[in-house]
GROMACS .gro file of C-alpha atoms in nm:
model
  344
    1UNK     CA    1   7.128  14.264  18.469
    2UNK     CA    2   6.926  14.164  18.135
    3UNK     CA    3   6.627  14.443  18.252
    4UNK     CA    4   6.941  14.738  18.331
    5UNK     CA    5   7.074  14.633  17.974
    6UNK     CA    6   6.785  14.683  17.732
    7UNK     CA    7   6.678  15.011  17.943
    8UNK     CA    8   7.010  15.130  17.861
    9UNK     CA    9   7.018  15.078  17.502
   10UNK     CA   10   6.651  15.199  17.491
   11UNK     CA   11   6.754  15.485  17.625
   12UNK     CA   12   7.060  15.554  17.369
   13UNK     CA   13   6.790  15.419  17.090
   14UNK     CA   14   6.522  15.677  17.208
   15UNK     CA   15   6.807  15.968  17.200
   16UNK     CA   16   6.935  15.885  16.843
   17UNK     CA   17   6.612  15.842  16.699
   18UNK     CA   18   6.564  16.238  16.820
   19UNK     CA   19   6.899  16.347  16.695
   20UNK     CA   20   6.839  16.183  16.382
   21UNK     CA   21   6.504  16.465  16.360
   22UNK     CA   22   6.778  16.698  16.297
   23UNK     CA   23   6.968  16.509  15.984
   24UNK     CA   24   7.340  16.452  15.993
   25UNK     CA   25   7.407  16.858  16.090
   26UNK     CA   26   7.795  16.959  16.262
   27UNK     CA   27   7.621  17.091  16.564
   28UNK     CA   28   7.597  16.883  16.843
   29UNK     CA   29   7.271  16.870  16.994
   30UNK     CA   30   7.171  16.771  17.389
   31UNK     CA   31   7.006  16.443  17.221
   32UNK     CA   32   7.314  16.354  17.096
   33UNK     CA   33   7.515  16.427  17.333
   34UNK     CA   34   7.268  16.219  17.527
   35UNK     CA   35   7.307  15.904  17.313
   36UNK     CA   36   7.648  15.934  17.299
   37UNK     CA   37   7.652  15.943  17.717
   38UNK     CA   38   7.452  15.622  17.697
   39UNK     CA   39   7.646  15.420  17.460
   40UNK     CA   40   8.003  15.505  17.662
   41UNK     CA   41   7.836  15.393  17.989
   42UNK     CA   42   7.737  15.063  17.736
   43UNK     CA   43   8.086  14.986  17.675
   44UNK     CA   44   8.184  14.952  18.017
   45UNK     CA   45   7.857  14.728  18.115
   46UNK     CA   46   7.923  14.338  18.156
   47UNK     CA   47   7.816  14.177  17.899
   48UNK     CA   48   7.850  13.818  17.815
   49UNK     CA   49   7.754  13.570  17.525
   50UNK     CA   50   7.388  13.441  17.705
   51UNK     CA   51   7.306  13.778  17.789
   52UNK     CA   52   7.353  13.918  17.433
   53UNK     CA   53   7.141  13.599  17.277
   54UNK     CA   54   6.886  13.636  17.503
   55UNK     CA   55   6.823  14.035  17.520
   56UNK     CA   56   6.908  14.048  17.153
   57UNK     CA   57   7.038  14.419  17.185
   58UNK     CA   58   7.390  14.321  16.980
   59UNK     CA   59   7.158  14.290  16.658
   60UNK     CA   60   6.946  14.618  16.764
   61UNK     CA   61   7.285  14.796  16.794
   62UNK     CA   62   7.345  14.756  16.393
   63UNK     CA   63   7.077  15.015  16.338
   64UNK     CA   64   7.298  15.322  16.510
   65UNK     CA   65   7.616  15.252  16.265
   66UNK     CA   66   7.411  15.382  15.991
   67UNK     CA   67   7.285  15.681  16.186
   68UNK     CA   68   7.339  15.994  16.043
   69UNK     CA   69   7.503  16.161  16.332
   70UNK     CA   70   7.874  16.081  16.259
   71UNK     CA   71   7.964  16.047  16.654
   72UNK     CA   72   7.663  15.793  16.705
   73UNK     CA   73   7.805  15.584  16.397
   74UNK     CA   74   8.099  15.609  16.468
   75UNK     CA   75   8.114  15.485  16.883
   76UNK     CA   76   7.805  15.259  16.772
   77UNK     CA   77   8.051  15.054  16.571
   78UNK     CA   78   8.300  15.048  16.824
   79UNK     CA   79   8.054  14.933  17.050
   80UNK     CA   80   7.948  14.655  16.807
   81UNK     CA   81   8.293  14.509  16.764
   82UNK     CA   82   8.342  14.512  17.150
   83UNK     CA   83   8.082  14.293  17.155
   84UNK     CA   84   8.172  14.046  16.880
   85UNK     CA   85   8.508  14.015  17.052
   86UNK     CA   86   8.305  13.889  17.335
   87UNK     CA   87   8.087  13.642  17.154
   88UNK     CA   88   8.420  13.474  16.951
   89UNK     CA   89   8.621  13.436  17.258
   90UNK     CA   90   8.331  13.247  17.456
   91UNK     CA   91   8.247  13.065  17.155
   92UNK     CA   92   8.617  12.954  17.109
   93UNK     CA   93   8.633  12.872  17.527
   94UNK     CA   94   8.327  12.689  17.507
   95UNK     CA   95   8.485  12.438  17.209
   96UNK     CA   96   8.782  12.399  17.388
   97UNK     CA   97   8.593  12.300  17.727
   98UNK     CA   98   8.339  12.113  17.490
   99UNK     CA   99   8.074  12.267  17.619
  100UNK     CA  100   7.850  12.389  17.348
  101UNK     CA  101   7.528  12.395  17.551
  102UNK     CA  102   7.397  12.725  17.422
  103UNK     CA  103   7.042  12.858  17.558
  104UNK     CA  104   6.793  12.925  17.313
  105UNK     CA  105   6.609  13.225  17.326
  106UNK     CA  106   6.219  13.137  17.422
  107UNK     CA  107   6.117  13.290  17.066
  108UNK     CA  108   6.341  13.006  16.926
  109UNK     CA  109   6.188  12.712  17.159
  110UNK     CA  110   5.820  12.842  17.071
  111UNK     CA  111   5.912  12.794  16.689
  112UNK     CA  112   6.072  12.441  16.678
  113UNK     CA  113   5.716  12.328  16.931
  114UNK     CA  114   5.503  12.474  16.670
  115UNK     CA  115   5.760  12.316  16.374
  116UNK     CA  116   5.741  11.941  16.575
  117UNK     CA  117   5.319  11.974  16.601
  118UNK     CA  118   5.311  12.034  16.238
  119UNK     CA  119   5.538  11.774  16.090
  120UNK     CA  120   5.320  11.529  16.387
  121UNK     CA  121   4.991  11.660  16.194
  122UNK     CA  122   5.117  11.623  15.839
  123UNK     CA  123   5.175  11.248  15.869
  124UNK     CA  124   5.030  11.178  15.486
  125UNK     CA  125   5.132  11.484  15.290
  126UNK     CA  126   5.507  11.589  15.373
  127UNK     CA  127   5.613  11.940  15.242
  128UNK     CA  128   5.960  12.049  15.217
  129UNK     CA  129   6.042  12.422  15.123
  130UNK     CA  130   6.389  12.510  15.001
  131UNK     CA  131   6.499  12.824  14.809
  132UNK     CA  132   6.313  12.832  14.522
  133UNK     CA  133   6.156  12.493  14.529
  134UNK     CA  134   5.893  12.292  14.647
  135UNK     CA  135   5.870  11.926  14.705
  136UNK     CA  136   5.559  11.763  14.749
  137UNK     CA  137   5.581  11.390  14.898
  138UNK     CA  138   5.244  11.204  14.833
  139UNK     CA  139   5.302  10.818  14.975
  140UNK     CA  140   5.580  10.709  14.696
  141UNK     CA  141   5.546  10.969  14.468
  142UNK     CA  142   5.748  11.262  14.442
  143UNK     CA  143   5.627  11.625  14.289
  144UNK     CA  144   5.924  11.877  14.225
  145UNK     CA  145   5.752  12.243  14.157
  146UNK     CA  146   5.957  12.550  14.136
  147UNK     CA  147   5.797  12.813  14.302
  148UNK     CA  148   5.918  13.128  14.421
  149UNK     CA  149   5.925  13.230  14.783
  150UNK     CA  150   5.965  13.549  14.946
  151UNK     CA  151   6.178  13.608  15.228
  152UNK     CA  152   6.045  13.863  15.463
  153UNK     CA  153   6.282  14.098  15.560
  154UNK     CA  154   6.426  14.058  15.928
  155UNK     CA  155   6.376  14.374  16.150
  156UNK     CA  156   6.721  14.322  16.311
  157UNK     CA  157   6.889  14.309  15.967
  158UNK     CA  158   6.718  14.563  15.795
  159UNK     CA  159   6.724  14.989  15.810
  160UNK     CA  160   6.404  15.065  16.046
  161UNK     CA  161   6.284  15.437  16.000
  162UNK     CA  162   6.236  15.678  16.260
  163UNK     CA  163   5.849  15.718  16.328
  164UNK     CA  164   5.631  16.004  16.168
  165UNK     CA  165   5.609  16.286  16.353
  166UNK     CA  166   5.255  16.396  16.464
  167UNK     CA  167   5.354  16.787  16.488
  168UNK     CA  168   5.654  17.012  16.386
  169UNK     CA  169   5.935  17.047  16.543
  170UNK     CA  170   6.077  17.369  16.575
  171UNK     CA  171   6.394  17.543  16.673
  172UNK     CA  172   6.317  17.805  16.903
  173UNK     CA  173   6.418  18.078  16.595
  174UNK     CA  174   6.132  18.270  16.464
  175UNK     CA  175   6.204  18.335  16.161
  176UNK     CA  176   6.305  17.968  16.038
  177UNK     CA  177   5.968  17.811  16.232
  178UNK     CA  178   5.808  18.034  16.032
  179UNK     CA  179   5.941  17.877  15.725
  180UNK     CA  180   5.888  17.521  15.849
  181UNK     CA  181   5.466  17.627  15.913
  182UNK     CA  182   5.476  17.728  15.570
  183UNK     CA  183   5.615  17.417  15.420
  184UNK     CA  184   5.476  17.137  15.607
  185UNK     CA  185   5.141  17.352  15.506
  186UNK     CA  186   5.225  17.293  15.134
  187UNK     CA  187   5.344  16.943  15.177
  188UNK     CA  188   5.061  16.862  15.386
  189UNK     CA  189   4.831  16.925  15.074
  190UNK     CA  190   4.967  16.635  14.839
  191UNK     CA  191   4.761  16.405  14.952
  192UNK     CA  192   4.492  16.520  14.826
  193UNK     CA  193   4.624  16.614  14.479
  194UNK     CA  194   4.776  16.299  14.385
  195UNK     CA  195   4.461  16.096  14.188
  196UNK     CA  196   4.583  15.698  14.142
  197UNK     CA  197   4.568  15.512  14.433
  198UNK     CA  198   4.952  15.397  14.368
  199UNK     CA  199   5.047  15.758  14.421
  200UNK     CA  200   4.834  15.821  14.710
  201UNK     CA  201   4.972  15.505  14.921
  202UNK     CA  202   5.302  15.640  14.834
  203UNK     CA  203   5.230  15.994  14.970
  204UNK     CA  204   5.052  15.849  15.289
  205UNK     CA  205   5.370  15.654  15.366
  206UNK     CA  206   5.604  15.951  15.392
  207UNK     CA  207   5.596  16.237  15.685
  208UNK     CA  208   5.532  16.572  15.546
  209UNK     CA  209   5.661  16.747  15.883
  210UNK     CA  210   6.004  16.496  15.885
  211UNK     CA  211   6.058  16.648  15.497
  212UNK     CA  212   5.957  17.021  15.576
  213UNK     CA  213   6.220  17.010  15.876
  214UNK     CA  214   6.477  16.863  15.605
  215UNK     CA  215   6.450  17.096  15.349
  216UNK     CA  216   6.445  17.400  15.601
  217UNK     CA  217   6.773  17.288  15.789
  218UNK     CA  218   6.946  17.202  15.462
  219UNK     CA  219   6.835  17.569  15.291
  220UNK     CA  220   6.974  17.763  15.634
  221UNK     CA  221   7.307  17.509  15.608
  222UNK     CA  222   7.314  17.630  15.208
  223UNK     CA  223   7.240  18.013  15.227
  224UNK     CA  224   7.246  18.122  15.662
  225UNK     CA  225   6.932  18.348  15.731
  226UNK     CA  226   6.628  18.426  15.526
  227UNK     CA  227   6.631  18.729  15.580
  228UNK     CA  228   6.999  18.838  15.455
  229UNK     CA  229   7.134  18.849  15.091
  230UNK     CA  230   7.011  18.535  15.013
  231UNK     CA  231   6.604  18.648  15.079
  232UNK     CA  232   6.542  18.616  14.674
  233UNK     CA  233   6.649  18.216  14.687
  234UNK     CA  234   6.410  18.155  14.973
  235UNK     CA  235   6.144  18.334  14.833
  236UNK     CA  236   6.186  18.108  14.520
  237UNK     CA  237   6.155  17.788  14.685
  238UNK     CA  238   5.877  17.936  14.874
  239UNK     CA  239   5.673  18.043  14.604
  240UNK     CA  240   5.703  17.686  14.426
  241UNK     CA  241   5.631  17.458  14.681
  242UNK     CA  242   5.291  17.684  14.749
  243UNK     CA  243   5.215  17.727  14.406
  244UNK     CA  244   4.876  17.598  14.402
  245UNK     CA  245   4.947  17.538  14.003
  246UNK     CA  246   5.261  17.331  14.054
  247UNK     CA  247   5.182  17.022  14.269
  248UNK     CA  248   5.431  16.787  14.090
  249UNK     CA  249   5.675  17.011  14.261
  250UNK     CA  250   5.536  16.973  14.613
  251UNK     CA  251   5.495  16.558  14.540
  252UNK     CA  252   5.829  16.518  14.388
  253UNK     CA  253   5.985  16.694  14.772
  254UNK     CA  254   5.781  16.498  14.984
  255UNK     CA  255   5.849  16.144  14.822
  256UNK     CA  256   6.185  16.170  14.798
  257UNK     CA  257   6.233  16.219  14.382
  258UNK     CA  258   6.402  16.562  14.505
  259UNK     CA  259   6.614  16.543  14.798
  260UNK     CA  260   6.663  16.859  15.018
  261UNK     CA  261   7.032  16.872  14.888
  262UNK     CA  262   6.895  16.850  14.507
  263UNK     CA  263   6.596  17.125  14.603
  264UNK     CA  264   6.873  17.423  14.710
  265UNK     CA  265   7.051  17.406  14.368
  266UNK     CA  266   6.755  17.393  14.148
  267UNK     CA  267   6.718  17.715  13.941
  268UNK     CA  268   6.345  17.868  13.867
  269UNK     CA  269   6.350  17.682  13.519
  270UNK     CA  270   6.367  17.396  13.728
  271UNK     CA  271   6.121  17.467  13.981
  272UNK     CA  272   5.850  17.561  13.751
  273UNK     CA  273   5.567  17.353  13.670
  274UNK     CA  274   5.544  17.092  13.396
  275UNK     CA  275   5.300  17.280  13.187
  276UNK     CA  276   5.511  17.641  13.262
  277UNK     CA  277   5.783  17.415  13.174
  278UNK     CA  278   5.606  17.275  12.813
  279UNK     CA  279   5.517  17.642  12.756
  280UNK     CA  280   5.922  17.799  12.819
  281UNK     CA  281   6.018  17.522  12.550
  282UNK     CA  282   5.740  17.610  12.298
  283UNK     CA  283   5.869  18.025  12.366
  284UNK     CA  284   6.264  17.899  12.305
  285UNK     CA  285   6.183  17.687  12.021
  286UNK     CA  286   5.960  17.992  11.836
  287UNK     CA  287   6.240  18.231  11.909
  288UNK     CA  288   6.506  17.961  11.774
  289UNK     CA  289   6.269  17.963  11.476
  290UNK     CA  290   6.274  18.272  11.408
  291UNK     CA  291   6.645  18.375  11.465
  292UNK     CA  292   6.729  18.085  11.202
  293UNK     CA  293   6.448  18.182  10.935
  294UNK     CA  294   6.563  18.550  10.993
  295UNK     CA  295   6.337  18.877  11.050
  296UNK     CA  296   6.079  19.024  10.843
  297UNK     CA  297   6.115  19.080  10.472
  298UNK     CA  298   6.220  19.456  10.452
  299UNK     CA  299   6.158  19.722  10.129
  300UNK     CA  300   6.478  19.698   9.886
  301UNK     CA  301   6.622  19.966   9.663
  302UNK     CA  302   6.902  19.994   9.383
  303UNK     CA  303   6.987  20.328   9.447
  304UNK     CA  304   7.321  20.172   9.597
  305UNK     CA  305   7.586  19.953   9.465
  306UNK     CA  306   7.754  19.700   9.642
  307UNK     CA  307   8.127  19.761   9.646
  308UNK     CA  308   8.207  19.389   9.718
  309UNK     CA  309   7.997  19.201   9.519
  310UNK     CA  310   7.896  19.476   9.278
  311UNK     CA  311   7.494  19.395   9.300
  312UNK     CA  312   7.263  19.687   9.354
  313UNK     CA  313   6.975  19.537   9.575
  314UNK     CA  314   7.004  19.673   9.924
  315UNK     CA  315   6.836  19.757  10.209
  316UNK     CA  316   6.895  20.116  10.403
  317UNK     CA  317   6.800  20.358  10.699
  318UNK     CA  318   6.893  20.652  10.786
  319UNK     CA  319   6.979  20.798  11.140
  320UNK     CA  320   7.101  21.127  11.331
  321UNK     CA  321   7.396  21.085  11.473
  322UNK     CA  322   7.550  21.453  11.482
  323UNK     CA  323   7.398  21.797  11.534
  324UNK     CA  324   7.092  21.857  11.435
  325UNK     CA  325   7.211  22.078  11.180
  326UNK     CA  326   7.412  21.801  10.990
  327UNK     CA  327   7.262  21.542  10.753
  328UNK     CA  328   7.153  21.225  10.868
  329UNK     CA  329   7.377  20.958  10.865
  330UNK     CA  330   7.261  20.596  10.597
  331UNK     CA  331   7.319  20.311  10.695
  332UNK     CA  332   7.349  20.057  10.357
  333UNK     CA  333   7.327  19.647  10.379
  334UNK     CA  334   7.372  19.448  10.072
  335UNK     CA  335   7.132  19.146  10.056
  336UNK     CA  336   7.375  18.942   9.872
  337UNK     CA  337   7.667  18.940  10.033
  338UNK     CA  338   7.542  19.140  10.356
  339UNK     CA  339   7.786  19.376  10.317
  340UNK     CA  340   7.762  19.689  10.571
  341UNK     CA  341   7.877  20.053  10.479
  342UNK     CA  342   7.713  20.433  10.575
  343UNK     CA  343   7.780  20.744  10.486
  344UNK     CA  344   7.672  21.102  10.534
   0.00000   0.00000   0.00000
């Protein structure tokens, strides 16, 4: 019964890891559907408290309620608190009965034999380790030293991400496996651009193919087809990520600084390279310059007289605005008071 149980959930595990390939998406996909099959047929399995302890599936199970897939969560949890009702109420039958003879699982027996040979061993120095402190017990003598210890983080307790894929996957469309080549291509090349070693164990860590599939499915959710009214977006995330001369771009996607939700609603500005970026700022600070300081000094005259402030140093130019057989129409600005007027 203990062998037909953890092929089961290995089974439902091995299906939700693949649905989880295609982020948290409306559609339902055969994987699934698949996982969902396997976790209903789960619910009606016999289970009891020894069998839980000793396949440890009930902690395994905590991974699906933070699937993406809403279904999985969702009759993953159910599944989980099925089984907790089943662990209380033998637990509370058992102290009733007084019978409290609970098997350990053989990883816990091998631990305490290895504990009891080492406290046998360590018959002149004692060591105690508590959170955050150390005792050290040398004959009568007692040594207190705070020391910090780190707890490794339990696999059972802890998210455990899917594995990196060693190809593509694709979706049978053409035109959107097309787009997925061409950015796993790009994101493939970050690893060799980054230059400290910090960045480059960051970059090996993360799965190039896993992001490309991301960002494609979330820029087909955002705009439908590259090819219809919304070719000049796609062309514009295309053209940055393969930019040879904007890497930080590609690096920023692939670890995770821009998520594929963030990367569909960043405009060009955005999308640009740092130094492109350094070099728009310099052009919009020069033209702010300017328009403050004002254009070009221009030739004055005081063949006109202001008729608001009365001063008689003006600028003018003149321009055809009827026939060509009427005069020109002049156009008069007072520098003073930057009064306007023309006349014919």
């Amino acid at each position: 019964m203990e062998t037909e149980l953890i092929e089961l959930f290995e089974a439902a595990k091995k299906a939700a890891d693949a649905a989880a390939v295609g982020g948290g998406g409306a559609d339902l996909s055969p994987e699934e559907d698949r996982c969902l099959d396997a976790l209903k047929t789960l619910k009606k399995f016999p289970v009891n408290y020894q069998i839980l302890v000793s396949t440890q599936v009930g902690k395994r199970l905590r991974q699906l309620t933070k699937h993406p897939r809403k279904k999985i969560k969702s009759v993953a949890c159910e599944l989980v608190e099925i089984w907790k009702s089943i662990v209380v109420k033998e637990t509370l039958k058992n102290k009733k009965n007084g019978n409290m003879d609970i098997k350990q699982s053989p990883k816990s027996e091998n631990r305490s034999e290895t504990m009891e040979k080492k406290l046998q061993r360590t018959n002149s120095v004692k060591v105690e380790k508590m959170e955050g402190v150390k005792v050290e017990k040398l004959g009568s003598e007692t040594k207190v030293n705070a020391v910090k210890i780190e707890k490794k983080p339990k696999i059972n307790d802890v998210d455990v991400s899917p594995p990196k894929l060693n190809s593509l996957v694709y979706c049978k469309d053409p035109v959107r496996d097309k787009i997925r080549e061409l950015l796993a291509e790009a994101l493939c090349k970050v690893s060799g651009e980054v230059d400290d070693d910090e960045s480059r164990d960051k970059v090996t860590d993360c799965d190039p193919y896993r992001v490309a599939v991301s960002v494609e499915s979330a820029m087909f959710e955002k705009w439908g087809k590259s090819n219809g009214a919304q070719k000049i977006k796609y062309r514009s995330i295309m053209f940055n990520v393969k930019d040879p001369k904007n890497p930080d771009f590609r690096r920023k996607i692939l670890v995770g600084d821009l998520k594929p939700e963030r990367v569909v609603e960043l405009t060009p500005e955005e999308m640009a390279s740092t130094e492109r970026q350094m070099q728009n700022d310099k052009i919009k600070e020069k033209a702010l310059f300017d328009c403050e300081r004002g254009g070009p000094p221009k030739a004055t005259t005081d063949q006109f007289k202001c008729g608001r402030c009365g001063k008689r140093k003006c600028t003018y130019y003149q321009l055809q605005t009827r026939s060509a057989d009427e005069p020109m129409t002049t156009f008069v600005t007072c520098v003073n008071c930057d009064n306007h007027w023309k006349f014919c």
